[in-house]
mmCIF file of C-alpha atoms in Angstrom:
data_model
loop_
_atom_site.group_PDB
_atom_site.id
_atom_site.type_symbol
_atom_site.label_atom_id
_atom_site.label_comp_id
_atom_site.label_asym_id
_atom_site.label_seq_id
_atom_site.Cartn_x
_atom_site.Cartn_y
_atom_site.Cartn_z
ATOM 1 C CA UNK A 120 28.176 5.146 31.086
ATOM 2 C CA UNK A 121 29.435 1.603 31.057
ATOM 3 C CA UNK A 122 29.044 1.662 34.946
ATOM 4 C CA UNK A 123 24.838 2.884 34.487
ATOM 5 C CA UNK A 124 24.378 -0.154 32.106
ATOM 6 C CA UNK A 125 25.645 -2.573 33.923
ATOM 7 C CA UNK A 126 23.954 -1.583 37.052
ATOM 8 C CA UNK A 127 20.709 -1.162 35.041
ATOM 9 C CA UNK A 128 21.026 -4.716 33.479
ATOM 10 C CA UNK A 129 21.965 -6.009 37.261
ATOM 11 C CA UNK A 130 18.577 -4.681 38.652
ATOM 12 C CA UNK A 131 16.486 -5.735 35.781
ATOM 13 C CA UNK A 132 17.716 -9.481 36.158
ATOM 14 C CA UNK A 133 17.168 -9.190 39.807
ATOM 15 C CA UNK A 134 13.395 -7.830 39.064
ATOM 16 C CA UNK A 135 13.153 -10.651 36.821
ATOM 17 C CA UNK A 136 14.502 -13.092 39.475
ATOM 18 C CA UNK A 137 11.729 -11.618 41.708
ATOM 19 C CA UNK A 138 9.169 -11.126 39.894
ATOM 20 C CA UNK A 139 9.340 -14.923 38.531
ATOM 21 C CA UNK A 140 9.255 -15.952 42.504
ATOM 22 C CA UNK A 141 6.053 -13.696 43.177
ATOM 23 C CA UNK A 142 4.229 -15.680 40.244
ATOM 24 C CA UNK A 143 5.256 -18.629 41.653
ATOM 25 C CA UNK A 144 3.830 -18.214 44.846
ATOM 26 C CA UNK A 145 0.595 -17.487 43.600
ATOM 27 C CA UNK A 146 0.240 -20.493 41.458
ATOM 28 C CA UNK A 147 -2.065 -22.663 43.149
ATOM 29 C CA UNK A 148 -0.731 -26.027 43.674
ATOM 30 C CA UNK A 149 -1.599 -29.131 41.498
ATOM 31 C CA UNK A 150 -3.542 -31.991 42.848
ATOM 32 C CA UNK A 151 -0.605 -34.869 44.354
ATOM 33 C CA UNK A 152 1.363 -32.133 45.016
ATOM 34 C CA UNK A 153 2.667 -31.446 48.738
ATOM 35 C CA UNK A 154 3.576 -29.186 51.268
ATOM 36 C CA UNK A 155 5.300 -29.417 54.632
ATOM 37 C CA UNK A 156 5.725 -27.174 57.854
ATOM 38 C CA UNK A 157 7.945 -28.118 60.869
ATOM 39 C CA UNK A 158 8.065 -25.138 63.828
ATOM 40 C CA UNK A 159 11.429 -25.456 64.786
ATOM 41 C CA UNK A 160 10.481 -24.390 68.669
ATOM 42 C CA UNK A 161 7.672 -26.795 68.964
ATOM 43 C CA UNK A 162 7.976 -28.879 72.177
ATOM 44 C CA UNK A 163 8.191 -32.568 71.822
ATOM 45 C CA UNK A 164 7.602 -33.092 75.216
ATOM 46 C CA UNK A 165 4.823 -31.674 77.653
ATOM 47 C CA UNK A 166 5.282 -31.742 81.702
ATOM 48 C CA UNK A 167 1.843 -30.527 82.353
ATOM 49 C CA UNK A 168 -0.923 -33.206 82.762
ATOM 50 C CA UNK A 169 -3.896 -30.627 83.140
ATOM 51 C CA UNK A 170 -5.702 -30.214 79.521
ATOM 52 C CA UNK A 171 -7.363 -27.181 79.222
ATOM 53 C CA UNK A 172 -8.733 -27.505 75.726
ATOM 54 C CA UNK A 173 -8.363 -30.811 73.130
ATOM 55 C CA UNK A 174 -9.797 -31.153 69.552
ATOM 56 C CA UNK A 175 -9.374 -34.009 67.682
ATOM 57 C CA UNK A 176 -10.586 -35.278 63.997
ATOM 58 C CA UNK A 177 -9.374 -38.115 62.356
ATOM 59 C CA UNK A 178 -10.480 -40.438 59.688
ATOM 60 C CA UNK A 179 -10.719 -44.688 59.911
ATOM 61 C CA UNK A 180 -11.114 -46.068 56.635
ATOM 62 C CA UNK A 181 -8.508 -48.663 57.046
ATOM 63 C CA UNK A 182 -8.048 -49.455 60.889
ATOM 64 C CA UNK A 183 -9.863 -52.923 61.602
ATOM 65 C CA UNK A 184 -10.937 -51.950 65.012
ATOM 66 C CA UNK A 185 -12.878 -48.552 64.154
ATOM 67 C CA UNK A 186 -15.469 -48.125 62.280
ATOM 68 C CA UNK A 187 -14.793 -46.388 58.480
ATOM 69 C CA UNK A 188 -16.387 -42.629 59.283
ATOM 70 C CA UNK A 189 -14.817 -39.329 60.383
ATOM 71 C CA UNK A 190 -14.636 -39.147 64.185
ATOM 72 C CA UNK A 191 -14.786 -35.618 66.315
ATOM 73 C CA UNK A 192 -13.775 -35.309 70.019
ATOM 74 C CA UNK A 193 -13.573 -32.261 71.713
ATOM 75 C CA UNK A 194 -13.147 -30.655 75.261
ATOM 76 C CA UNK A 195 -13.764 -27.424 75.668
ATOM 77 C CA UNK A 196 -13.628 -25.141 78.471
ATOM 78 C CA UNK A 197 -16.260 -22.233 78.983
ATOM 79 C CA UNK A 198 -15.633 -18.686 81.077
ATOM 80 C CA UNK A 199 -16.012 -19.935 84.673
ATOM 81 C CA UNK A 200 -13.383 -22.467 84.043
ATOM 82 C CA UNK A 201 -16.560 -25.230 83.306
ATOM 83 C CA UNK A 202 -15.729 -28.423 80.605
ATOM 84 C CA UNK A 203 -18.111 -29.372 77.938
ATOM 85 C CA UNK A 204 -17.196 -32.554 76.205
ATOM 86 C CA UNK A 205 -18.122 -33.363 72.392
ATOM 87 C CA UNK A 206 -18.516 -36.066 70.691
ATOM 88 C CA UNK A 207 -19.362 -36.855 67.244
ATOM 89 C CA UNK A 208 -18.869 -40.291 64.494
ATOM 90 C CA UNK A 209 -20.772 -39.821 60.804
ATOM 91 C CA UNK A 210 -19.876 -42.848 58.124
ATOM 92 C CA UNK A 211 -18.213 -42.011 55.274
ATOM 93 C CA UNK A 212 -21.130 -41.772 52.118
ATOM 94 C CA UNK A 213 -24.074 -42.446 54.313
ATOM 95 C CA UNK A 214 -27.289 -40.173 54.430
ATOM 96 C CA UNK A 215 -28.116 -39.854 57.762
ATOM 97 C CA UNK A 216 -28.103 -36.741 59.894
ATOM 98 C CA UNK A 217 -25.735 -37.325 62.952
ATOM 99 C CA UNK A 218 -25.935 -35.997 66.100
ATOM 100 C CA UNK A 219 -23.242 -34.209 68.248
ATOM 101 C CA UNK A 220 -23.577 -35.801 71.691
ATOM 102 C CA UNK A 221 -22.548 -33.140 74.865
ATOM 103 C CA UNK A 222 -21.405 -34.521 78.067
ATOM 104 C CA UNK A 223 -19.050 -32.646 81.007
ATOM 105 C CA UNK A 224 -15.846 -34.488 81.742
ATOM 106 C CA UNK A 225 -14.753 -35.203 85.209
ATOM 107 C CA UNK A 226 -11.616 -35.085 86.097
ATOM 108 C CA UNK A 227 -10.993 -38.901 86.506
ATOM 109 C CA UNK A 228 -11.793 -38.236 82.394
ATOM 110 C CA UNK A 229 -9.843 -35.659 82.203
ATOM 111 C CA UNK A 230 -6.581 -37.518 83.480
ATOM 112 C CA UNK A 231 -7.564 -40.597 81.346
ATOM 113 C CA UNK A 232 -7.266 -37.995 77.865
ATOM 114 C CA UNK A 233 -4.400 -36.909 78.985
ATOM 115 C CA UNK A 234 -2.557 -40.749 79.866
ATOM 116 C CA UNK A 235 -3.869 -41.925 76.460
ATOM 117 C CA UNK A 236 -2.515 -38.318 74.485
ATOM 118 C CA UNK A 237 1.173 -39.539 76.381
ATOM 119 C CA UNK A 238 0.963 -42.962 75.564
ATOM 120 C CA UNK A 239 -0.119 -42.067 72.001
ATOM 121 C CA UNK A 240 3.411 -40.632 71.042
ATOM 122 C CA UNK A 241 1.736 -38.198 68.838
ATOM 123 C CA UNK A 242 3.735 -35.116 70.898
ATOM 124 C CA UNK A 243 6.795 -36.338 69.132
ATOM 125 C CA UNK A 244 4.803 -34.733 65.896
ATOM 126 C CA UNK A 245 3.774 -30.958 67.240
ATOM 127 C CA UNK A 246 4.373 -28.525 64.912
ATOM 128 C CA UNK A 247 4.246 -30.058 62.112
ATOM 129 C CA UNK A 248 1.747 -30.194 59.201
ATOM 130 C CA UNK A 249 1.155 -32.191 56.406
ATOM 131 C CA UNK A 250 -0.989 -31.923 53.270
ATOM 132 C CA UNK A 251 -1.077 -33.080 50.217
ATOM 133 C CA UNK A 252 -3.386 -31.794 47.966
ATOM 134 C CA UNK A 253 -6.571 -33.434 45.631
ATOM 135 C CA UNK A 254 -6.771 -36.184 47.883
ATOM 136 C CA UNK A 255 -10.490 -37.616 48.803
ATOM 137 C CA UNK A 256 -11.551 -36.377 52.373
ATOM 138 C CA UNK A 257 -10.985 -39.887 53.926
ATOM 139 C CA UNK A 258 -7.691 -39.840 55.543
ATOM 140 C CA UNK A 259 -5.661 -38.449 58.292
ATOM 141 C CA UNK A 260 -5.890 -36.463 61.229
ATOM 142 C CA UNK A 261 -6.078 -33.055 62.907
ATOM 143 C CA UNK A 262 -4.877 -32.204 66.687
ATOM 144 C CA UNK A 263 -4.655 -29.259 68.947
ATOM 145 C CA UNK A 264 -4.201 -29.150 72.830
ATOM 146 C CA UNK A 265 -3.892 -26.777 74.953
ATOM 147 C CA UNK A 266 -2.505 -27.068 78.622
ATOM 148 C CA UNK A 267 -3.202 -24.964 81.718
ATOM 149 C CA UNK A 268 0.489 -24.515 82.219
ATOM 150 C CA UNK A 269 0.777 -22.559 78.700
ATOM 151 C CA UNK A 270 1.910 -25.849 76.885
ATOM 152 C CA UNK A 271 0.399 -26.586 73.630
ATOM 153 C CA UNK A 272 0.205 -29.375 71.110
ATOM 154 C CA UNK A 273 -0.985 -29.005 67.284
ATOM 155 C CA UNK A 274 -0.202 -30.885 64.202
ATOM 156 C CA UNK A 275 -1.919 -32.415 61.536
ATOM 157 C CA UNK A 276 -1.804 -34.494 58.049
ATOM 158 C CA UNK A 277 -4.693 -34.864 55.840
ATOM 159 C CA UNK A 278 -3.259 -38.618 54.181
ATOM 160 C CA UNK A 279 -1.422 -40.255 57.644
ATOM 161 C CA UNK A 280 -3.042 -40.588 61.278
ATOM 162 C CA UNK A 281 -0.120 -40.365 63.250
ATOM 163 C CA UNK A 282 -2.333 -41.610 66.089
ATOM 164 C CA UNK A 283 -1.352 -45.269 66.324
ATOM 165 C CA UNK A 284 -5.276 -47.263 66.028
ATOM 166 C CA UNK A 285 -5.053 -48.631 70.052
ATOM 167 C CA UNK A 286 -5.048 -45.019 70.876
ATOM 168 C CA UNK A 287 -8.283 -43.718 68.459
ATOM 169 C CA UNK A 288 -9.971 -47.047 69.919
ATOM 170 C CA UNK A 289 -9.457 -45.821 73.222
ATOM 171 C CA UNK A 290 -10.234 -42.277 72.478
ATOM 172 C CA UNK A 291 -13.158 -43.478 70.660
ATOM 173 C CA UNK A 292 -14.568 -45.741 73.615
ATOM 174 C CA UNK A 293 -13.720 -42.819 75.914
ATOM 175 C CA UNK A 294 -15.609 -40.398 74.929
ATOM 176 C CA UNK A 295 -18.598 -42.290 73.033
ATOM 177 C CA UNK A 296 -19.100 -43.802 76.730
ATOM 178 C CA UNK A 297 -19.025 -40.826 78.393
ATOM 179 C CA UNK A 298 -21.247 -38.373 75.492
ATOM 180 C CA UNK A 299 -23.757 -41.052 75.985
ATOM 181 C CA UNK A 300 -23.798 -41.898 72.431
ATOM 182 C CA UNK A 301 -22.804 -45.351 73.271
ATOM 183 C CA UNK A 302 -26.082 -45.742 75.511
ATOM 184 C CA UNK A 303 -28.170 -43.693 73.140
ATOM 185 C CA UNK A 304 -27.934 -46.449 69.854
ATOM 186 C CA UNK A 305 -28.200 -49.302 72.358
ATOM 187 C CA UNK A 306 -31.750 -49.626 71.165
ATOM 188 C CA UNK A 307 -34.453 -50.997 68.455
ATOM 189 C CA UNK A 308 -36.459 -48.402 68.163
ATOM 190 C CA UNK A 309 -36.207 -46.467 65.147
ATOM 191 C CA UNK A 310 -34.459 -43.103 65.376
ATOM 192 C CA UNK A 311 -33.009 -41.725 62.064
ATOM 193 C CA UNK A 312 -35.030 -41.348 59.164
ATOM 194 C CA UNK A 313 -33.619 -40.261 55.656
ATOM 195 C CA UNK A 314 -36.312 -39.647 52.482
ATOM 196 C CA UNK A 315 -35.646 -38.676 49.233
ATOM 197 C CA UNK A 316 -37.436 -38.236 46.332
ATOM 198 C CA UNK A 317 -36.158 -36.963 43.246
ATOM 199 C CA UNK A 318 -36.759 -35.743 38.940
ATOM 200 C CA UNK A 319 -33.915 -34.952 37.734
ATOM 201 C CA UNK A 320 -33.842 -31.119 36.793
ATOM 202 C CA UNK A 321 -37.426 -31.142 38.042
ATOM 203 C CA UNK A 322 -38.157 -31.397 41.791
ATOM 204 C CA UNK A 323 -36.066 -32.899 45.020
ATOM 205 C CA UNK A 324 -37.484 -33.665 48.356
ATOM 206 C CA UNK A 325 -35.174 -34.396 50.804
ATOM 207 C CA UNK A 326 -36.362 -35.022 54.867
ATOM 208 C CA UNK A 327 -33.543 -35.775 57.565
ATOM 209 C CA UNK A 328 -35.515 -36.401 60.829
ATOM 210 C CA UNK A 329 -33.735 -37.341 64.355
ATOM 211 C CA UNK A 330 -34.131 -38.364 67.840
ATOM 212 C CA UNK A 331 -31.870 -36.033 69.656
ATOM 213 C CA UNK A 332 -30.019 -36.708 72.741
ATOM 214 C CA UNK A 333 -32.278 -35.067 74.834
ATOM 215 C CA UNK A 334 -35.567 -37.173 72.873
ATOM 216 C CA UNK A 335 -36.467 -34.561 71.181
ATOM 217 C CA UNK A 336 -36.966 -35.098 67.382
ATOM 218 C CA UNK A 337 -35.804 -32.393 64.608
ATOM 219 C CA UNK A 338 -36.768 -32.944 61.020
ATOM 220 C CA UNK A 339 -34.843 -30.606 58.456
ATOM 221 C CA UNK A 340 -36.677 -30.360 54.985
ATOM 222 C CA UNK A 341 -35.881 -29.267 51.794
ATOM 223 C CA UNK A 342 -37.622 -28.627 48.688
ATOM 224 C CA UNK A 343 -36.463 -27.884 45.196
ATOM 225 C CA UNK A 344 -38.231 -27.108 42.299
ATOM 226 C CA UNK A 345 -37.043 -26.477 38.318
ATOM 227 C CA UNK A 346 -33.623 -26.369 40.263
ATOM 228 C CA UNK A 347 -34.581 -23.164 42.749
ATOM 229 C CA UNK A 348 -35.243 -23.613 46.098
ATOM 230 C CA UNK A 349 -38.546 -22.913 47.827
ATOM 231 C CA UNK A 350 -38.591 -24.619 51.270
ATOM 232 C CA UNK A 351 -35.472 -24.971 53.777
ATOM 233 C CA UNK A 352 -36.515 -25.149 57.575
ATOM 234 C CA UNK A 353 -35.488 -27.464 60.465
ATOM 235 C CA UNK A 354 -37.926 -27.863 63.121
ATOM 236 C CA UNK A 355 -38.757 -30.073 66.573
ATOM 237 C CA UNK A 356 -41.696 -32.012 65.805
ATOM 238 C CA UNK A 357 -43.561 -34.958 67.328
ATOM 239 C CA UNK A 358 -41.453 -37.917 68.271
ATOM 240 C CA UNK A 359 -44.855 -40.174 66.257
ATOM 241 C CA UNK A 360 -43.351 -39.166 62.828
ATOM 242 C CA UNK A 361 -41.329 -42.010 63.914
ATOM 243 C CA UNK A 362 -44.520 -44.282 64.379
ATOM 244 C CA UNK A 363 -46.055 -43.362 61.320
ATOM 245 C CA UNK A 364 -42.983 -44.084 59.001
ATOM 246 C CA UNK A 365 -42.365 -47.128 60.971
ATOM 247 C CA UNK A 366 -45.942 -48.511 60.442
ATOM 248 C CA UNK A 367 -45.849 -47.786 56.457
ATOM 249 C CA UNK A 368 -42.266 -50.002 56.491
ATOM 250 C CA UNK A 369 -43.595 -52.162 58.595
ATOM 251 C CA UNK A 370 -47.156 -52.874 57.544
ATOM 252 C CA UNK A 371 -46.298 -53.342 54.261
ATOM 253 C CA UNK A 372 -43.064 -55.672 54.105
ATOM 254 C CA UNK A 373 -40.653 -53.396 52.951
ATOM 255 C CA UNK A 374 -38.201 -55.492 54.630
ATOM 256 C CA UNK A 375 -38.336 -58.344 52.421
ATOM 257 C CA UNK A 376 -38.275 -56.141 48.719
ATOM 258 C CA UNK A 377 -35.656 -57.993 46.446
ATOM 259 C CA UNK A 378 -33.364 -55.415 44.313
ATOM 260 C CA UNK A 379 -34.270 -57.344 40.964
ATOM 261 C CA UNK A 380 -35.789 -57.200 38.549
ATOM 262 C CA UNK A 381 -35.696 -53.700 38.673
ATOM 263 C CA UNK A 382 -38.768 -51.187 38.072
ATOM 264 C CA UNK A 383 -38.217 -48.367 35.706
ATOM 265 C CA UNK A 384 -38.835 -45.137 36.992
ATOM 266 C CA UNK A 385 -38.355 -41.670 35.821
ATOM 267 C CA UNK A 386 -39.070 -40.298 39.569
ATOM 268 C CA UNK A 387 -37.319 -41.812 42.440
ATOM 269 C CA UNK A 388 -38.441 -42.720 45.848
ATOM 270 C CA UNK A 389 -35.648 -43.555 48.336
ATOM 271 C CA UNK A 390 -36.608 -44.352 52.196
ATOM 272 C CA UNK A 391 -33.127 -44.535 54.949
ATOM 273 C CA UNK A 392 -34.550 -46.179 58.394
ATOM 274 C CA UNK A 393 -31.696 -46.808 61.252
ATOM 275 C CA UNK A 394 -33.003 -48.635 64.218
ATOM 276 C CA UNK A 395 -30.330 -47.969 67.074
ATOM 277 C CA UNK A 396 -27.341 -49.307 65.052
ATOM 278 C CA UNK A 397 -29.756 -51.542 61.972
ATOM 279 C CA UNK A 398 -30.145 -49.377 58.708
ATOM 280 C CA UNK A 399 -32.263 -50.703 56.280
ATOM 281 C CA UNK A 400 -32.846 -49.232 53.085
ATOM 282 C CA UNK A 401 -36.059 -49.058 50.135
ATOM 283 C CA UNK A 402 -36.198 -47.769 46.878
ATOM 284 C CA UNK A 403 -38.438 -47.594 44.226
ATOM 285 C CA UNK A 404 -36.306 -48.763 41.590
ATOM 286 C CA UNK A 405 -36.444 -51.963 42.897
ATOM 287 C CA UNK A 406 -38.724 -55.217 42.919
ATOM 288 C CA UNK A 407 -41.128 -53.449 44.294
ATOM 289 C CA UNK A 408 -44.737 -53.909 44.181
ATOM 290 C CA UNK A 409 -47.543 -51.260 43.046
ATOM 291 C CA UNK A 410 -48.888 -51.109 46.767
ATOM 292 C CA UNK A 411 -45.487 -50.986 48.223
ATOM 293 C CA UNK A 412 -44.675 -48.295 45.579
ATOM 294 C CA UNK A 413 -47.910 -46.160 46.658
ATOM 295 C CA UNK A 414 -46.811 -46.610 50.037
ATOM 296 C CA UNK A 415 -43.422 -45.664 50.412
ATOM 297 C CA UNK A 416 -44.442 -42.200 47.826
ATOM 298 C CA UNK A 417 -47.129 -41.740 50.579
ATOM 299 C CA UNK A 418 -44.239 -40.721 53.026
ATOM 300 C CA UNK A 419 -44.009 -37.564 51.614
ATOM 301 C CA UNK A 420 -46.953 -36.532 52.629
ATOM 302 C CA UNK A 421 -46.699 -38.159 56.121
ATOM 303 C CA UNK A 422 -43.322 -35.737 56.430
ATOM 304 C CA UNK A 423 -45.206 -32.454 54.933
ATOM 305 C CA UNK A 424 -48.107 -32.687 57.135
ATOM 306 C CA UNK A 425 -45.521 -32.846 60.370
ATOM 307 C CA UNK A 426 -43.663 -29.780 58.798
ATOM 308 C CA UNK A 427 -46.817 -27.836 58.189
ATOM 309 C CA UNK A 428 -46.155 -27.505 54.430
#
């Protein structure tokens, strides 16, 4: 009898032991807290010099040479053995759509990715990943490659970019050259548009409208009203929207409204214009004067009659 207790007090404190571990596990994490994963059999070095697939995303909030954004790069390589290259850069708390620019490395390119990956020392790192949790999406950097000799590289850290900042410069010039993108904002025409106006429980209008890379122009539109949506559609329209929005900015000074003394205003207008790599920016809660006021509110309607709403 002695012998059952003791056994049955044994298993008991072991279910206890257990059961205390499974809670544990399914306790989400606090914010600063951290986790780390190293895979043991991850190669830190890689003999093949043939990419077959790279992704990269980092952030630049710090590094002097880069402008503060998030920055995509990607290679990608289709069925019949075909690249497409990808290339994307957005600024961190900025309004304006961004485009992902497609181009097809060659294999000069191709060797070039794989000199700077080398040089980069970031191979040292594969396997591992980082992440520390209820951090602001500003920092580090994800990484995967894949090589045609079977070879792979992945590793990643949401709070340090192990990529020293000469190699994201490169990387960065690399592939913004190539995509186009470089060649695409060397310009002063006006090709991003952002317009907002908004009541606060009441009604928002917000229009994104962009020159693709191809010159086409897509506006997406969205309309709220008493906080339910009625109108969300993206669609190619006429590369004058540009014109017209340009002429209302234009025509009437917009570029010279001081920020005080401030209007009061329970509705407000906002108006986003980048002109290759210029933004400017209006608003109505500004200095602005009654005719400037009616004009920048008569964008809206400049934007709905494009969108056929």
């Amino acid at each position: 009898m002695k012998r059952f207790f003791r056994t049955a007090v044994i298993v008991l404190a072991l279910f206890s032991i257990l059961s205390a571990f499974g809670c544990k596990k399914d306790e989400p994490i606090e914010d600063g807290g951290h986790s780390s994963y190293s895979d043991p059999d991850a190669p830190k070095q890689i003999k093949s010099g043939e990419i077959k697939a790279f992704s990269l995303e980092f952030k630049s909030d710090y590094y002097k040479n880069l402008d503060t954004g998030t920055y995509r790069m990607s290679v990608e390589s289709g069925p019949d053995g075909k690249l497409t290259g990808k290339y994307y850069y957005a600024p961190f708390n900025d309004y304006f759509a961004e485009n992902t620019y497609e181009f097809e490395p060659d294999t000069s390119f191709m060797k070039e990715l794989d000199a700077v990956i080398k040089e980069s020392g970031i191979i040292a790192f594969n396997g591992t990943v980082e992440k520390t949790y209820g951090i602001a999406d500003e920092y580090g950097y994800d990484i995967s490659i894949k090589y045609r000799s079977g070879e792979s590289v992945s590793c990643s850290d949401n709070v340090n970019n192990r990529i020293p900042e000469e190699s994201c410069v490169k990387l960065r010039d690399m592939f913004c050259k190539a995509s186009g993108a470089q060649k695409y904002s060397d310009t002063d025409r006006l090709q991003n548009v952002y317009y907002r106006v908004s009541e606060q429980y009441k009604y928002l209008f917000t229009a994104n409208i962009i020159e693709k890379q191809d010159g086409t122009v897509s506006c997406k539109l969205s309309i709220r009203e008493n906080d339910k949506q009625i109108y969300d559609e993206t669609k190619t329209v006429p590369a004058s929207v540009f014109d017209d929005i340009d002429a209302v900015y234009k025509d009437n000074d917009m570029e010279h409204i001081e920020d005080f003394p401030r209007r009061g205003n329970d509705i407000i207008h906002q108006l986003d214009l980048r002109y290759g790599k210029d933004e400017r920016h209006v608003s109505s809660n500004t200095a602005i004067s009654d005719s400037q006021l009616d004009a920048l509110k008569g964008i809206e309607g400049i934007i709905r009659e494009y969108m056929g709403v």
